């Protein structure tokens, strides 16, 4: 084997000939037996050292925990279903919130973008999801409302933000994607007379304490 310098960086080039020579046939230098070491080339590049370090630490943790997955094989659907949604259990969210997140993921995000590798997900893909929801019927048969489409994009943004935090991707592809505007609706409420009539008609109901409590505090249903 002959070790020679190549290029401005001074990198070394290992040259091997199938025929055995006592000296290098190109430079005439002495040949030495060397052990070649395989170089590991990472599939991605990062703009900052911080992002590269975060990715490295995430892969080390995943390897120790036995959950290591080759980045190129990790799709958005697998990340959301097997990674992000199960992690919500540690965030102390309400059951209703987790159910809403799961619905957005399973009914709207995964069917459209679930096959895309997480590492290759771009802002263009997120915009495609936005367009798909605005032009195709949802699970209930009609075009999802602006509020539903907006919430879906918010959930995706939150999930991809967690992927950035874990070092799986360098940036959030959903960041900056314009969300649908939700038309404001004028609130409708009972006046005092209507509220008294309702409480009087439900006084014998087992839920009367709840109705009374709500009428005096204005709490949301889940809070009550």
Coordinates of N, CA, C and O in Angstrom, one line a residue, residues 2 22-31:
X2 N 0.5 2.3 -0.7 CA 1.2 3.5 -0.8 C 0.4 4.6 -0.2 O -0.8 4.8 -0.7
X22 N 7.6 -4.9 -4.2 CA 8.6 -4.6 -3.2 C 8.6 -3.1 -2.9 O 9.0 -2.7 -1.8
X23 N 8.3 -2.3 -3.9 CA 8.2 -0.9 -3.8 C 7.1 -0.4 -4.6 O 6.5 -1.1 -5.5
X24 N 6.7 0.9 -4.3 CA 5.5 1.5 -5.0 C 5.9 1.6 -6.5 O 6.9 2.3 -6.9
X25 N 5.0 1.1 -7.4 CA 5.3 1.2 -8.8 C 5.2 2.6 -9.4 O 5.6 2.9 -10.5
X26 N 4.6 3.5 -8.6 CA 4.3 4.9 -9.1 C 5.4 5.9 -8.5 O 5.9 6.7 -9.3
X27 N 5.7 5.8 -7.2 CA 6.7 6.7 -6.7 C 8.0 6.1 -6.3 O 9.0 6.8 -6.0
X28 N 8.0 4.7 -6.3 CA 9.3 4.0 -5.9 C 9.5 4.0 -4.4 O 10.6 3.5 -4.0
X29 N 8.6 4.4 -3.6 CA 8.7 4.5 -2.2 C 8.5 3.1 -1.5 O 8.0 2.2 -2.2
X30 N 9.0 3.0 -0.3 CA 8.9 1.7 0.4 C 7.5 1.4 0.8 O 6.7 2.3 1.2
X31 N 7.0 0.2 0.6 CA 5.7 -0.3 0.9 C 5.6 -0.8 2.4 O 6.5 -1.4 2.9

